[in-house]
CSV table of C-alpha atoms in Angstrom, one decimal:
chain,number,residue,atom,x,y,z
A,39,UNK,CA,70.1,119.6,-12.0
A,40,UNK,CA,70.5,117.0,-9.3
A,41,UNK,CA,70.6,119.6,-6.6
A,42,UNK,CA,67.3,121.2,-7.6
A,43,UNK,CA,65.6,117.8,-8.1
A,44,UNK,CA,66.8,116.4,-4.8
A,45,UNK,CA,64.5,118.7,-2.8
A,46,UNK,CA,61.6,116.6,-4.2
A,47,UNK,CA,63.1,113.6,-2.2
A,48,UNK,CA,62.1,115.1,1.2
A,49,UNK,CA,61.1,112.1,3.4
A,50,UNK,CA,57.4,111.4,3.9
A,51,UNK,CA,56.2,112.0,7.4
A,52,UNK,CA,52.8,110.6,8.4
A,53,UNK,CA,49.9,112.9,9.5
A,54,UNK,CA,49.0,110.5,12.3
A,55,UNK,CA,51.3,109.9,15.2
A,56,UNK,CA,51.9,106.3,16.1
A,57,UNK,CA,53.5,104.7,19.1
A,58,UNK,CA,57.2,104.1,18.8
A,59,UNK,CA,58.2,101.9,15.9
A,60,UNK,CA,61.6,100.2,15.7
A,61,UNK,CA,62.4,101.7,12.3
A,62,UNK,CA,62.0,105.4,11.8
A,63,UNK,CA,62.6,107.5,8.7
A,64,UNK,CA,66.1,108.9,9.1
A,65,UNK,CA,64.5,112.4,9.0
A,66,UNK,CA,63.4,111.9,12.6
A,67,UNK,CA,65.7,113.1,15.4
A,68,UNK,CA,66.6,111.3,18.6
A,69,UNK,CA,64.9,112.5,21.8
A,70,UNK,CA,67.1,114.3,24.4
A,71,UNK,CA,65.7,113.5,27.9
A,72,UNK,CA,68.1,115.8,29.8
A,73,UNK,CA,66.3,118.6,31.6
A,74,UNK,CA,69.3,120.8,32.4
A,75,UNK,CA,71.0,123.2,30.0
A,76,UNK,CA,74.3,122.0,28.6
A,77,UNK,CA,77.3,122.8,30.8
A,78,UNK,CA,79.8,124.2,28.3
A,79,UNK,CA,79.4,126.6,25.4
A,80,UNK,CA,78.0,124.8,22.3
A,81,UNK,CA,80.1,124.5,19.1
A,82,UNK,CA,78.5,125.9,15.9
A,83,UNK,CA,77.5,122.5,14.7
A,84,UNK,CA,75.9,121.7,18.0
A,85,UNK,CA,74.0,125.0,17.9
A,86,UNK,CA,72.8,124.0,14.4
A,87,UNK,CA,71.6,120.7,15.9
A,88,UNK,CA,69.7,122.6,18.6
A,89,UNK,CA,68.0,124.8,15.9
A,90,UNK,CA,67.0,121.6,14.0
A,91,UNK,CA,65.3,120.2,17.1
A,92,UNK,CA,62.8,123.0,17.1
A,93,UNK,CA,61.8,122.2,13.5
A,94,UNK,CA,62.2,118.5,12.8
A,95,UNK,CA,59.9,115.7,14.0
A,96,UNK,CA,61.4,113.7,16.9
A,97,UNK,CA,61.1,110.0,17.7
A,98,UNK,CA,59.0,108.9,20.7
A,99,UNK,CA,61.1,108.5,23.8
A,100,UNK,CA,61.5,105.0,25.2
A,101,UNK,CA,59.9,104.3,28.6
A,102,UNK,CA,63.4,103.6,30.0
A,103,UNK,CA,64.6,107.1,29.2
A,104,UNK,CA,64.3,109.4,32.2
A,105,UNK,CA,65.5,113.0,32.8
A,106,UNK,CA,67.0,112.0,36.2
A,107,UNK,CA,70.7,112.3,36.9
A,108,UNK,CA,70.9,108.5,37.4
A,109,UNK,CA,70.0,107.9,33.7
A,110,UNK,CA,73.2,106.6,32.1
A,111,UNK,CA,72.9,105.5,28.5
A,112,UNK,CA,75.8,103.0,28.8
A,113,UNK,CA,74.3,101.3,31.8
A,114,UNK,CA,70.9,101.2,30.1
A,115,UNK,CA,72.4,99.6,27.0
A,116,UNK,CA,74.1,97.0,29.2
A,117,UNK,CA,70.9,96.2,31.1
A,118,UNK,CA,69.1,95.7,27.7
A,119,UNK,CA,71.8,93.3,26.6
A,120,UNK,CA,71.6,91.4,29.8
A,121,UNK,CA,67.8,91.2,29.7
A,122,UNK,CA,66.2,87.8,28.8
A,123,UNK,CA,62.6,87.3,27.6
A,124,UNK,CA,61.8,90.9,28.3
A,125,UNK,CA,62.4,90.7,32.0
A,126,UNK,CA,63.8,94.2,32.5
A,127,UNK,CA,63.1,94.2,36.2
A,128,UNK,CA,65.4,91.3,36.8
A,129,UNK,CA,68.1,92.7,34.6
A,130,UNK,CA,68.0,96.1,36.3
A,131,UNK,CA,68.0,94.5,39.7
A,132,UNK,CA,71.1,92.5,38.7
A,133,UNK,CA,72.8,95.7,37.5
A,134,UNK,CA,72.1,97.6,40.7
A,135,UNK,CA,73.3,94.7,42.8
A,136,UNK,CA,76.5,94.5,40.7
A,137,UNK,CA,77.2,98.2,41.2
A,138,UNK,CA,76.5,97.9,44.9
A,139,UNK,CA,78.8,94.8,45.2
A,140,UNK,CA,81.6,96.7,43.3
A,141,UNK,CA,81.2,99.6,45.7
A,142,UNK,CA,81.3,97.4,48.7
A,143,UNK,CA,84.4,95.6,47.6
A,144,UNK,CA,86.2,98.8,46.8
A,145,UNK,CA,85.2,100.5,50.0
A,146,UNK,CA,86.5,97.5,51.9
A,147,UNK,CA,89.8,97.7,50.1
A,148,UNK,CA,89.9,101.4,50.8
A,149,UNK,CA,89.4,101.1,54.5
A,150,UNK,CA,92.0,98.3,54.7
A,151,UNK,CA,94.7,100.0,52.9
A,152,UNK,CA,97.2,102.5,54.4
A,153,UNK,CA,96.6,106.2,54.0
A,154,UNK,CA,99.3,106.5,51.3
A,155,UNK,CA,97.5,104.1,48.8
A,156,UNK,CA,93.9,105.4,49.5
A,157,UNK,CA,94.0,108.1,46.8
A,158,UNK,CA,94.6,105.5,44.1
A,159,UNK,CA,91.6,103.3,44.9
A,160,UNK,CA,88.6,104.1,42.8
A,161,UNK,CA,85.3,103.7,44.7
A,162,UNK,CA,82.8,105.1,42.2
A,163,UNK,CA,81.2,102.0,40.5
A,164,UNK,CA,80.1,104.0,37.5
A,165,UNK,CA,83.7,105.0,36.6
A,166,UNK,CA,84.8,101.5,37.3
A,167,UNK,CA,82.2,100.2,34.8
A,168,UNK,CA,83.1,102.7,32.1
A,169,UNK,CA,86.9,102.1,32.5
A,170,UNK,CA,86.4,98.3,32.5
A,171,UNK,CA,84.3,98.5,29.4
A,172,UNK,CA,86.9,100.7,27.7
A,173,UNK,CA,89.5,98.1,28.6
A,174,UNK,CA,87.4,95.3,27.0
A,175,UNK,CA,86.7,97.1,23.7
A,176,UNK,CA,88.7,95.6,20.8
A,177,UNK,CA,90.4,98.1,18.5
A,178,UNK,CA,90.6,96.0,15.3
A,179,UNK,CA,88.2,93.2,14.3
A,180,UNK,CA,88.3,90.4,11.8
A,181,UNK,CA,86.0,90.2,8.8
A,182,UNK,CA,85.6,87.2,6.5
A,183,UNK,CA,86.5,88.2,2.9
A,184,UNK,CA,86.2,85.8,0.0
A,185,UNK,CA,88.9,86.0,-2.6
A,186,UNK,CA,89.7,83.5,-5.3
A,187,UNK,CA,87.4,80.8,-3.9
A,188,UNK,CA,89.0,80.9,-0.4
A,189,UNK,CA,87.8,83.0,2.5
A,190,UNK,CA,90.4,84.9,4.6
A,191,UNK,CA,90.1,86.6,8.0
A,192,UNK,CA,91.0,90.2,7.2
A,193,UNK,CA,91.8,92.8,9.9
A,194,UNK,CA,89.3,95.5,9.7
A,195,UNK,CA,88.6,98.7,11.7
A,196,UNK,CA,85.4,98.6,13.8
A,197,UNK,CA,82.8,101.3,14.4
A,198,UNK,CA,82.3,102.6,18.0
A,199,UNK,CA,78.9,100.9,18.3
A,200,UNK,CA,80.3,97.6,17.2
A,201,UNK,CA,83.2,97.8,19.7
A,202,UNK,CA,80.9,98.7,22.5
A,203,UNK,CA,78.6,95.8,21.6
A,204,UNK,CA,81.4,93.3,21.4
A,205,UNK,CA,82.8,94.4,24.8
A,206,UNK,CA,79.4,94.1,26.5
A,207,UNK,CA,78.6,90.8,24.8
A,208,UNK,CA,81.9,89.3,25.8
A,209,UNK,CA,81.4,90.3,29.4
A,210,UNK,CA,77.9,88.8,29.6
A,211,UNK,CA,78.7,85.5,27.9
A,212,UNK,CA,81.9,85.1,30.0
A,213,UNK,CA,79.9,85.6,33.2
A,214,UNK,CA,77.1,83.3,32.0
A,215,UNK,CA,79.2,80.4,30.7
A,216,UNK,CA,82.7,80.3,32.3
A,217,UNK,CA,81.9,80.8,36.0
A,218,UNK,CA,80.9,78.5,38.8
A,219,UNK,CA,77.3,77.5,38.6
A,220,UNK,CA,76.2,78.5,42.1
A,221,UNK,CA,77.4,82.1,42.2
A,222,UNK,CA,74.9,84.9,41.5
A,223,UNK,CA,75.2,86.8,38.3
A,224,UNK,CA,75.9,90.1,40.1
A,225,UNK,CA,78.8,88.4,41.9
A,226,UNK,CA,80.2,87.0,38.7
A,227,UNK,CA,79.8,90.4,36.9
A,228,UNK,CA,81.4,92.4,39.7
A,229,UNK,CA,84.4,90.0,39.7
A,230,UNK,CA,84.8,90.3,36.0
A,231,UNK,CA,84.4,94.1,35.9
A,232,UNK,CA,86.9,94.6,38.7
A,233,UNK,CA,89.3,92.3,36.8
A,234,UNK,CA,88.8,94.2,33.6
A,235,UNK,CA,89.3,97.5,35.4
A,236,UNK,CA,92.8,96.2,36.3
A,237,UNK,CA,93.3,94.9,32.7
A,238,UNK,CA,93.2,91.2,33.8
A,239,UNK,CA,90.6,88.5,33.5
A,240,UNK,CA,89.2,86.5,30.7
A,241,UNK,CA,87.4,89.2,28.7
A,242,UNK,CA,90.6,91.3,28.4
A,243,UNK,CA,92.4,88.0,27.4
A,244,UNK,CA,89.8,87.5,24.7
A,245,UNK,CA,90.4,91.0,23.4
A,246,UNK,CA,94.1,90.4,23.3
A,247,UNK,CA,93.5,87.1,21.4
A,248,UNK,CA,91.5,88.9,18.8
A,249,UNK,CA,94.3,91.5,18.5
A,250,UNK,CA,96.9,88.7,18.1
A,251,UNK,CA,94.8,87.1,15.4
A,252,UNK,CA,94.5,90.4,13.5
A,253,UNK,CA,98.2,90.9,13.9
A,254,UNK,CA,99.0,87.4,12.5
A,255,UNK,CA,96.7,88.1,9.5
A,256,UNK,CA,98.0,91.6,8.8
A,257,UNK,CA,99.3,90.4,5.3
A,258,UNK,CA,95.6,90.1,4.2
A,259,UNK,CA,94.8,93.7,5.1
A,260,UNK,CA,94.8,94.7,1.4
A,261,UNK,CA,92.0,92.3,0.6
A,262,UNK,CA,89.6,94.9,2.0
A,263,UNK,CA,87.9,97.2,-0.5
A,264,UNK,CA,86.3,99.5,2.0
B,191,UNK,CA,54.7,119.2,-28.9
B,192,UNK,CA,57.9,117.5,-30.0
B,193,UNK,CA,56.5,114.2,-28.7
B,194,UNK,CA,54.3,113.7,-31.8
B,195,UNK,CA,57.2,114.4,-34.1
B,196,UNK,CA,59.2,111.6,-32.5
B,197,UNK,CA,56.1,109.3,-32.7
B,198,UNK,CA,55.8,109.9,-36.5
B,199,UNK,CA,59.5,109.2,-37.1
B,200,UNK,CA,59.2,105.9,-35.0
B,201,UNK,CA,56.1,105.0,-37.0
B,202,UNK,CA,58.0,105.5,-40.3
B,203,UNK,CA,60.9,103.3,-39.1
B,204,UNK,CA,58.5,100.5,-38.1
B,205,UNK,CA,56.3,100.7,-41.2
B,206,UNK,CA,56.4,98.0,-43.9
B,207,UNK,CA,55.1,100.3,-46.6
B,208,UNK,CA,58.5,101.1,-48.1
B,209,UNK,CA,60.0,97.6,-48.1
B,210,UNK,CA,61.3,95.9,-44.9
B,211,UNK,CA,61.0,97.9,-41.7
B,212,UNK,CA,64.2,99.5,-40.4
B,213,UNK,CA,63.5,98.5,-36.8
B,214,UNK,CA,62.2,95.2,-35.5
B,215,UNK,CA,62.0,95.9,-31.7
B,216,UNK,CA,61.6,93.1,-29.2
B,217,UNK,CA,60.7,95.3,-26.2
B,218,UNK,CA,58.4,98.3,-26.5
B,219,UNK,CA,60.1,101.5,-27.6
B,220,UNK,CA,59.4,103.5,-24.5
B,221,UNK,CA,61.4,104.7,-21.5
B,222,UNK,CA,61.0,102.6,-18.4
B,223,UNK,CA,60.1,104.1,-15.0
B,224,UNK,CA,63.3,103.0,-13.5
B,225,UNK,CA,67.0,103.4,-13.9
B,226,UNK,CA,69.6,100.6,-13.9
B,227,UNK,CA,71.7,100.6,-10.8
B,228,UNK,CA,75.4,101.5,-11.3
B,229,UNK,CA,78.3,99.1,-10.5
B,230,UNK,CA,79.8,100.0,-7.2
B,231,UNK,CA,83.4,101.1,-7.9
B,232,UNK,CA,85.7,98.9,-5.9
B,233,UNK,CA,87.7,101.1,-3.5
B,234,UNK,CA,90.9,100.2,-1.7
B,235,UNK,CA,91.7,99.4,1.9
B,236,UNK,CA,91.8,102.6,4.0
B,237,UNK,CA,94.1,103.3,6.9
B,238,UNK,CA,96.5,100.3,6.2
B,239,UNK,CA,99.6,102.3,7.1
B,240,UNK,CA,98.2,103.3,10.4
B,241,UNK,CA,97.1,99.8,11.1
B,242,UNK,CA,100.5,98.4,10.3
B,243,UNK,CA,102.2,101.0,12.6
B,244,UNK,CA,99.8,100.0,15.4
B,245,UNK,CA,100.5,96.3,14.9
B,246,UNK,CA,104.3,97.0,14.9
B,247,UNK,CA,103.8,98.9,18.2
B,248,UNK,CA,101.8,96.0,19.6
B,249,UNK,CA,104.4,93.4,18.6
B,250,UNK,CA,107.1,95.4,20.4
B,251,UNK,CA,105.2,96.1,23.5
B,252,UNK,CA,103.3,92.8,24.0
B,253,UNK,CA,99.9,94.2,23.0
B,254,UNK,CA,99.9,96.8,25.7
B,255,UNK,CA,97.3,99.5,24.8
B,256,UNK,CA,98.4,102.1,27.3
B,257,UNK,CA,101.9,102.2,25.8
B,258,UNK,CA,100.6,102.3,22.2
B,259,UNK,CA,97.9,104.9,23.0
B,260,UNK,CA,99.4,107.4,20.5
B,261,UNK,CA,99.2,104.9,17.6
B,262,UNK,CA,95.7,104.0,18.7
B,263,UNK,CA,94.5,107.6,18.6
B,264,UNK,CA,96.1,108.1,15.2
B,265,UNK,CA,94.3,105.0,13.9
B,266,UNK,CA,91.0,106.2,15.2
B,267,UNK,CA,91.3,109.6,13.6
B,268,UNK,CA,92.2,108.0,10.3
B,269,UNK,CA,89.2,105.6,10.5
B,270,UNK,CA,86.9,108.5,11.3
B,271,UNK,CA,88.2,110.6,8.4
B,272,UNK,CA,87.8,107.6,6.0
B,273,UNK,CA,84.2,107.0,7.2
B,274,UNK,CA,83.3,110.7,6.7
B,275,UNK,CA,84.9,110.7,3.2
B,276,UNK,CA,83.0,107.5,2.2
B,277,UNK,CA,79.7,109.0,3.4
B,278,UNK,CA,80.1,112.4,1.8
B,279,UNK,CA,81.4,111.1,-1.6
B,280,UNK,CA,78.3,109.1,-2.6
B,281,UNK,CA,75.7,111.8,-3.5
B,282,UNK,CA,77.9,114.5,-5.1
B,283,UNK,CA,79.4,115.1,-8.6
B,284,UNK,CA,76.2,116.5,-10.0
B,285,UNK,CA,74.3,113.3,-10.8
B,286,UNK,CA,71.4,111.7,-8.9
B,287,UNK,CA,72.1,108.3,-7.4
B,288,UNK,CA,70.2,105.4,-9.1
B,289,UNK,CA,68.2,104.8,-5.9
B,290,UNK,CA,67.1,108.5,-5.7
B,291,UNK,CA,66.3,108.6,-9.4
B,292,UNK,CA,64.1,105.4,-9.0
B,293,UNK,CA,62.2,106.9,-6.0
B,294,UNK,CA,61.5,110.1,-8.0
B,295,UNK,CA,60.4,108.1,-11.1
B,296,UNK,CA,58.1,106.0,-9.0
B,297,UNK,CA,56.4,109.1,-7.7
B,298,UNK,CA,56.3,110.9,-11.0
B,299,UNK,CA,56.2,108.2,-13.7
B,300,UNK,CA,55.9,108.8,-17.4
B,301,UNK,CA,52.5,107.7,-18.5
B,302,UNK,CA,52.4,104.5,-20.6
B,303,UNK,CA,48.7,104.8,-21.6
B,304,UNK,CA,46.2,107.6,-22.0
B,305,UNK,CA,44.0,108.2,-19.0
């Protein structure tokens, strides 16, 4: 009975098209700005998704989504998080300067090192950014759970989005608060990213502290109910 | 057709003609256009064994994630499976969820008065 009645619950789609809201009906699909065909053969579920895209309504694309090869969703998310008061131009400028600084530093190290060590040095700033972010992401988080009048810090698995958000947030706050006042943001960011790439620095230390707290509180893991 | 039969029976139960009425209702004897929400069944902590293995590995190797990469990947697979299970389990077992039932009843309510 429920299965036959559930088809009446199809989501309402408006007859007029508005500009992009921040809250869409979950029926709407995300826009895909890539122009090229996908590289590898699609799996059956991905083929299904492609079929859906011809039928379902699609959200309006953001003005920051481009079909160019330089459009990286991770970098875009980081730029948005760095942005203050809506000054996207400044945030994007800082990001490009950061990537340039990283490249310059790595190329200098590359040219100064002997031929044997040159293969190990990573010069691509995008891979450095991704690897550094991966090294900053925590694996387990802590959630406050109230039980018997007292609240305990319970170790809890985190979703991918939450982990990515925490890594980016820690990077930005670390660079804003704990560095010398007179250095530029791109300089501070490049230092922190290169340190995180090598698994050193304050952000990785903060991640390790969180892991240690979770490990200390592992007895409370059963207080979770999800 | 059977609605009038029920109304007659209810009228008989409420009437004072044959002594005291059988029913003395406080609220009106009609179905509401909403369903009470069900109590969320309290589950249990998922992936605790994987988490404890991961923490044991961390303790041995000084929180080095490259050394413990196998435990980490096992933990992630467990978490993903738990999430998928939690998502899929909600709407099945043949009954409508209270939220879905309320949406439907709002759109197709039972009439309380004649139009």
